[in-house]
GROMACS .gro file of C-alpha atoms in nm:
model
  294
    1MET     CA    1   0.000   0.000   0.000
    2THR     CA    2   0.126   0.348  -0.086
    3PHE     CA    3   0.002   0.632   0.135
    4ASP     CA    4   0.131   0.875   0.397
    5LEU     CA    5  -0.004   0.827   0.748
    6ALA     CA    6   0.087   1.188   0.821
    7ASP     CA    7  -0.196   1.287   0.586
    8TYR     CA    8  -0.434   1.142   0.846
    9GLY     CA    9  -0.250   1.283   1.148
   10ILE     CA   10  -0.139   0.939   1.265
   11GLU     CA   11   0.196   0.883   1.433
   12TYR     CA   12   0.203   0.522   1.548
   13ASP     CA   13   0.484   0.591   1.794
   14GLN     CA   14   0.214   0.751   2.009
   15PHE     CA   15   0.014   0.426   2.026
   16GLY     CA   16   0.273   0.225   2.219
   17ASN     CA   17   0.049   0.161   2.522
   18VAL     CA   18  -0.269   0.063   2.336
   19PHE     CA   19  -0.380  -0.299   2.383
   20VAL     CA   20  -0.663  -0.462   2.188
   21MET     CA   21  -0.845  -0.777   2.302
   22ALA     CA   22  -0.953  -0.953   1.984
   23ASN     CA   23  -1.112  -1.274   1.860
   24GLY     CA   24  -1.362  -1.314   1.580
   25LYS     CA   25  -1.603  -1.492   1.815
   26GLY     CA   26  -1.788  -1.377   2.125
   27GLY     CA   27  -1.801  -1.534   2.469
   28VAL     CA   28  -1.428  -1.602   2.490
   29GLY     CA   29  -1.339  -1.359   2.770
   30LYS     CA   30  -1.250  -1.038   2.586
   31THR     CA   31  -1.464  -0.805   2.797
   32THR     CA   32  -1.380  -0.948   3.136
   33LEU     CA   33  -1.009  -0.963   3.055
   34THR     CA   34  -1.023  -0.602   2.935
   35ALA     CA   35  -1.194  -0.492   3.256
   36ASN     CA   36  -0.949  -0.679   3.480
   37ALA     CA   37  -0.644  -0.549   3.291
   38ALA     CA   38  -0.760  -0.188   3.300
   39ALA     CA   39  -0.858  -0.206   3.666
   40LYS     CA   40  -0.515  -0.346   3.751
   41THR     CA   41  -0.326  -0.066   3.575
   42ALA     CA   42  -0.555   0.188   3.741
   43ARG     CA   43  -0.475   0.040   4.084
   44MET     CA   44  -0.108   0.081   3.998
   45GLY     CA   45  -0.171   0.455   3.973
   46LEU     CA   46  -0.156   0.465   3.592
   47PRO     CA   47  -0.427   0.668   3.415
   48SER     CA   48  -0.609   0.408   3.205
   49LEU     CA   49  -0.879   0.407   2.940
   50VAL     CA   50  -1.119   0.133   2.825
   51ILE     CA   51  -1.285   0.156   2.483
   52ASP     CA   52  -1.598  -0.058   2.457
   53VAL     CA   53  -1.646  -0.124   2.085
   54ASN     CA   54  -1.941  -0.352   2.138
   55GLY     CA   55  -2.306  -0.322   2.053
   56GLN     CA   56  -2.402  -0.518   2.363
   57GLY     CA   57  -2.202  -0.283   2.583
   58ASN     CA   58  -2.139  -0.544   2.852
   59MET     CA   59  -1.843  -0.350   2.987
   60HIS     CA   60  -2.088  -0.151   3.197
   61ARG     CA   61  -2.180  -0.473   3.375
   62ASP     CA   62  -1.819  -0.572   3.445
   63LEU     CA   63  -1.724  -0.226   3.574
   64GLY     CA   64  -2.060  -0.128   3.721
   65TYR     CA   65  -2.118   0.216   3.571
   66GLY     CA   66  -2.467   0.158   3.426
   67GLU     CA   67  -2.587   0.180   3.068
   68ARG     CA   68  -2.528   0.559   3.032
   69ASP     CA   69  -2.571   0.681   2.672
   70GLN     CA   70  -2.544   0.331   2.520
   71GLY     CA   71  -2.255   0.439   2.299
   72ALA     CA   72  -2.416   0.750   2.148
   73ALA     CA   73  -2.119   0.979   2.223
   74PHE     CA   74  -1.882   0.719   2.079
   75ALA     CA   75  -2.083   0.693   1.757
   76GLU     CA   76  -2.106   1.072   1.729
   77SER     CA   77  -1.728   1.115   1.763
   78MET     CA   78  -1.671   0.853   1.495
   79THR     CA   79  -1.927   1.018   1.267
   80LYS     CA   80  -1.758   1.358   1.298
   81GLY     CA   81  -1.401   1.231   1.312
   82ALA     CA   82  -1.371   1.413   1.648
   83PRO     CA   83  -1.184   1.314   1.965
   84LEU     CA   84  -1.352   1.039   2.168
   85VAL     CA   85  -1.529   1.158   2.485
   86PRO     CA   86  -1.465   0.939   2.791
   87LEU     CA   87  -1.685   0.874   3.091
   88THR     CA   88  -1.447   0.977   3.368
   89GLY     CA   89  -1.400   0.841   3.719
   90VAL     CA   90  -1.532   0.488   3.665
   91ARG     CA   91  -1.254   0.397   3.906
   92GLU     CA   92  -0.972   0.610   4.035
   93ASN     CA   93  -0.742   0.648   3.729
   94LEU     CA   94  -0.992   0.466   3.506
   95ASP     CA   95  -1.211   0.619   3.232
   96VAL     CA   96  -1.430   0.447   2.971
   97ILE     CA   97  -1.547   0.517   2.617
   98VAL     CA   98  -1.896   0.379   2.665
   99GLY     CA   99  -2.033   0.115   2.430
  100GLY     CA  100  -2.382  -0.014   2.362
  101PRO     CA  101  -2.640  -0.039   2.083
  102GLU     CA  102  -2.548   0.301   1.935
  103VAL     CA  103  -2.200   0.167   1.853
  104ARG     CA  104  -2.359  -0.043   1.579
  105LYS     CA  105  -2.400   0.279   1.380
  106ILE     CA  106  -2.022   0.291   1.335
  107ASN     CA  107  -2.042   0.030   1.058
  108ALA     CA  108  -2.248   0.274   0.853
  109VAL     CA  109  -1.999   0.549   0.938
  110VAL     CA  110  -1.717   0.335   0.798
  111THR     CA  111  -1.913   0.279   0.478
  112ASP     CA  112  -1.987   0.651   0.437
  113VAL     CA  113  -1.627   0.757   0.505
  114ALA     CA  114  -1.497   0.495   0.264
  115ARG     CA  115  -1.730   0.621  -0.007
  116ASN     CA  116  -1.653   0.990   0.050
  117GLU     CA  117  -1.289   0.991   0.164
  118GLY     CA  118  -1.150   0.649   0.070
  119PHE     CA  119  -1.099   0.317   0.243
  120MET     CA  120  -0.785   0.426   0.425
  121ALA     CA  121  -0.961   0.720   0.588
  122ALA     CA  122  -1.242   0.484   0.691
  123TYR     CA  123  -1.019   0.221   0.850
  124LEU     CA  124  -0.808   0.480   1.031
  125ARG     CA  125  -1.112   0.653   1.178
  126MET     CA  126  -1.077   0.511   1.529
  127ALA     CA  127  -0.704   0.584   1.538
  128VAL     CA  128  -0.778   0.944   1.435
  129CYS     CA  129  -1.043   0.983   1.706
  130LEU     CA  130  -0.828   0.817   1.974
  131ALA     CA  131  -0.499   0.995   1.902
  132PRO     CA  132  -0.584   1.325   2.081
  133LEU     CA  133  -0.655   1.133   2.405
  134LEU     CA  134  -0.331   0.935   2.416
  135PRO     CA  135  -0.124   1.194   2.609
  136ARG     CA  136  -0.371   1.158   2.901
  137TYR     CA  137  -0.333   0.784   2.948
  138LYS     CA  138  -0.055   0.541   3.032
  139ALA     CA  139  -0.260   0.242   2.915
  140VAL     CA  140  -0.553   0.201   2.675
  141PHE     CA  141  -0.752  -0.122   2.638
  142ILE     CA  142  -0.988  -0.185   2.346
  143ASP     CA  143  -1.262  -0.447   2.380
  144THR     CA  144  -1.355  -0.560   2.029
  145PRO     CA  145  -1.691  -0.683   1.903
  146PRO     CA  146  -1.747  -1.040   1.780
  147GLU     CA  147  -1.817  -1.125   1.416
  148ASN     CA  148  -1.767  -0.770   1.292
  149PRO     CA  149  -1.458  -0.764   1.069
  150ASP     CA  150  -1.484  -0.394   0.979
  151LEU     CA  151  -1.480  -0.280   1.342
  152LEU     CA  152  -1.210  -0.534   1.425
  153ARG     CA  153  -0.986  -0.378   1.159
  154LEU     CA  154  -1.055  -0.031   1.298
  155CYS     CA  155  -0.947  -0.150   1.642
  156LEU     CA  156  -0.628  -0.316   1.516
  157LEU     CA  157  -0.535   0.001   1.330
  158ALA     CA  158  -0.561   0.193   1.657
  159ALA     CA  159  -0.341  -0.037   1.869
  160ARG     CA  160   0.014  -0.156   1.927
  161TYR     CA  161  -0.046  -0.493   2.089
  162ALA     CA  162  -0.312  -0.760   2.031
  163VAL     CA  163  -0.412  -1.015   2.294
  164VAL     CA  164  -0.628  -1.299   2.160
  165PRO     CA  165  -0.850  -1.462   2.424
  166VAL     CA  166  -0.974  -1.811   2.341
  167LYS     CA  167  -1.166  -2.084   2.514
  168TYR     CA  168  -1.153  -2.453   2.437
  169ASP     CA  169  -1.409  -2.488   2.161
  170ALA     CA  170  -1.395  -2.500   1.783
  171ALA     CA  171  -1.570  -2.166   1.735
  172SER     CA  172  -1.309  -1.958   1.917
  173LEU     CA  173  -1.006  -2.173   1.837
  174ASP     CA  174  -1.074  -2.225   1.468
  175ASP     CA  175  -1.327  -1.974   1.332
  176GLY     CA  176  -1.244  -1.696   1.577
  177LEU     CA  177  -0.867  -1.723   1.533
  178LYS     CA  178  -0.901  -1.739   1.155
  179ASP     CA  179  -1.116  -1.424   1.154
  180PHE     CA  180  -0.864  -1.249   1.377
  181GLY     CA  181  -0.573  -1.366   1.163
  182GLN     CA  182  -0.730  -1.228   0.845
  183ALA     CA  183  -0.798  -0.891   1.007
  184PHE     CA  184  -0.446  -0.879   1.150
  185LYS     CA  185  -0.283  -0.947   0.811
  186MET     CA  186  -0.467  -0.650   0.664
  187ALA     CA  187  -0.404  -0.419   0.959
  188VAL     CA  188  -0.031  -0.483   0.991
  189GLN     CA  189   0.022  -0.369   0.632
  190VAL     CA  190  -0.078  -0.021   0.751
  191ASN     CA  191   0.007  -0.032   1.121
  192ARG     CA  192   0.360  -0.167   1.093
  193GLN     CA  193   0.413  -0.150   1.470
  194LEU     CA  194   0.118  -0.378   1.547
  195ARG     CA  195   0.221  -0.702   1.721
  196ILE     CA  196   0.039  -1.009   1.852
  197LEU     CA  197   0.134  -1.029   2.219
  198GLY     CA  198  -0.013  -1.373   2.258
  199VAL     CA  199  -0.313  -1.601   2.299
  200ALA     CA  200  -0.487  -1.598   2.638
  201HIS     CA  201  -0.650  -1.926   2.744
  202CYS     CA  202  -0.975  -1.855   2.930
  203PHE     CA  203  -1.262  -2.043   3.093
  204SER     CA  204  -1.120  -2.394   3.130
  205GLN     CA  205  -1.106  -2.612   3.436
  206ARG     CA  206  -0.814  -2.490   3.644
  207ASN     CA  207  -0.481  -2.666   3.580
  208SER     CA  208  -0.609  -2.837   3.264
  209THR     CA  209  -0.262  -2.911   3.129
  210GLN     CA  210  -0.374  -3.123   2.835
  211ILE     CA  211  -0.630  -2.865   2.723
  212HIS     CA  212  -0.367  -2.592   2.745
  213LYS     CA  213  -0.131  -2.796   2.527
  214GLU     CA  214  -0.407  -2.843   2.270
  215ILE     CA  215  -0.474  -2.469   2.267
  216VAL     CA  216  -0.104  -2.404   2.204
  217LYS     CA  217  -0.106  -2.655   1.918
  218ARG     CA  218  -0.419  -2.519   1.753
  219SER     CA  219  -0.323  -2.155   1.802
  220GLN     CA  220   0.013  -2.212   1.639
  221GLY     CA  221  -0.153  -2.404   1.358
  222ILE     CA  222  -0.359  -2.097   1.266
  223LEU     CA  223  -0.144  -1.799   1.373
  224GLY     CA  224   0.194  -1.954   1.297
  225LYS     CA  225   0.438  -2.189   1.466
  226HIS     CA  226   0.587  -1.910   1.675
  227ALA     CA  227   0.253  -1.789   1.812
  228TYR     CA  228   0.289  -1.727   2.185
  229VAL     CA  229   0.035  -1.860   2.435
  230PHE     CA  230   0.046  -1.706   2.781
  231PRO     CA  231   0.139  -1.968   3.042
  232ARG     CA  232  -0.137  -1.871   3.284
  233ALA     CA  233  -0.487  -1.987   3.198
  234VAL     CA  234  -0.797  -1.831   3.355
  235GLY     CA  235  -1.026  -2.079   3.528
  236HIS     CA  236  -1.404  -2.065   3.531
  237SER     CA  237  -1.665  -2.028   3.801
  238SER     CA  238  -2.027  -1.983   3.698
  239THR     CA  239  -2.106  -1.826   4.035
  240MET     CA  240  -1.824  -1.575   4.003
  241ALA     CA  241  -1.915  -1.495   3.642
  242GLY     CA  242  -2.263  -1.404   3.759
  243LEU     CA  243  -2.140  -1.198   4.055
  244ILE     CA  244  -1.893  -1.002   3.845
  245ARG     CA  245  -2.173  -0.872   3.623
  246ASP     CA  246  -2.442  -0.849   3.891
  247ARG     CA  247  -2.219  -0.637   4.117
  248GLY     CA  248  -2.007  -0.460   3.855
  249ARG     CA  249  -1.684  -0.562   4.024
  250THR     CA  250  -1.368  -0.727   3.893
  251ALA     CA  251  -1.250  -1.061   4.026
  252PHE     CA  252  -0.980  -0.886   4.230
  253GLU     CA  253  -1.231  -0.643   4.382
  254LEU     CA  254  -1.469  -0.924   4.478
  255GLU     CA  255  -1.185  -1.114   4.642
  256GLN     CA  256  -1.088  -0.805   4.841
  257GLU     CA  257  -1.449  -0.771   4.956
  258ARG     CA  258  -1.462  -1.140   5.051
  259VAL     CA  259  -1.148  -1.106   5.260
  260ALA     CA  260  -1.300  -0.800   5.428
  261GLY     CA  261  -1.601  -1.009   5.532
  262ALA     CA  262  -1.860  -0.943   5.261
  263LYS     CA  263  -2.129  -1.209   5.241
  264GLY     CA  264  -2.228  -1.410   4.937
  265ILE     CA  265  -1.886  -1.419   4.769
  266PRO     CA  266  -1.758  -1.777   4.729
  267ASP     CA  267  -1.407  -1.902   4.800
  268ALA     CA  268  -1.371  -1.936   4.420
  269ALA     CA  269  -1.306  -1.561   4.414
  270GLN     CA  270  -0.950  -1.615   4.536
  271PRO     CA  271  -0.817  -1.846   4.260
  272LEU     CA  272  -1.006  -1.659   3.988
  273ALA     CA  273  -0.869  -1.324   4.102
  274GLU     CA  274  -0.520  -1.475   4.111
  275ASP     CA  275  -0.562  -1.611   3.756
  276TYR     CA  276  -0.647  -1.268   3.621
  277GLU     CA  277  -0.376  -1.094   3.819
  278VAL     CA  278  -0.109  -1.336   3.696
  279LEU     CA  279  -0.230  -1.335   3.335
  280VAL     CA  280  -0.245  -0.955   3.319
  281THR     CA  281   0.105  -0.936   3.469
  282GLN     CA  282   0.225  -1.178   3.199
  283ILE     CA  283   0.064  -0.958   2.932
  284PHE     CA  284   0.250  -0.652   3.060
  285GLN     CA  285   0.577  -0.844   3.089
  286ARG     CA  286   0.541  -0.974   2.734
  287ALA     CA  287   0.482  -0.620   2.607
  288ALA     CA  288   0.793  -0.500   2.790
  289GLU     CA  289   0.997  -0.781   2.632
  290LEU     CA  290   0.880  -0.689   2.283
  291ARG     CA  291   0.955  -0.323   2.341
  292LYS     CA  292   1.304  -0.410   2.457
  293ALA     CA  293   1.362  -0.634   2.156
  294ALA     CA  294   1.240  -0.373   1.906
   0.00000   0.00000   0.00000
């Protein structure tokens, strides 16, 4: 492709702390991993931003801030090509670009921009709208929608690092990874600094060594023999999954409340919180290693 990113006001050196959680399929852990990662960086005192690029807008359940405008401000910014407008103070050091049903309008925006300004302007739209916010934040996390290749490309063109959550089923491991891989191949032609950090294994029985090995094998079969799979897998608890969204708290926050004596939080909070804490730490460590190697 021949074009000048400067014509669109994009300098990818500014996007070094933008992480995108991506898989072509839904229900694989993207939203909950995004919420736990952002909440962890916020607790570390780092100003953090979540971008909920999802028509269901389930991030409001994981972080407990209510439905708000259902993504209307997000869609308006994308329509105008204006800076995104965050909901501030969701946690100390944590802001959110709110998602919801209005986000679905962005597909039409992409079509209109492509027709009027060209495909490159369309696919860089999110990067253009995000760029003015980047000086405010030390970490940005993008939660991508399932089965929406246009929006997935927009997200990849606005990020430095991709984390690919999967669970042990054919839909996420085969179809979802293939959809991600196709979007990544297109995006990296433009965003030369984009890298796949690794595959994150979610929602299996804890310490399922054989399943983890199979996920490594199948991930490398689709993404390439050198595809990295994070060593820590995230276990599953149906009770905790319900509590996280009923109470709008992360696994770590629920565990802290359990330790403080809160009722109705099962012992499963402790290992699940530890899984997320370790996995997110591994994600940050992997990013640091790739930066050092660059």
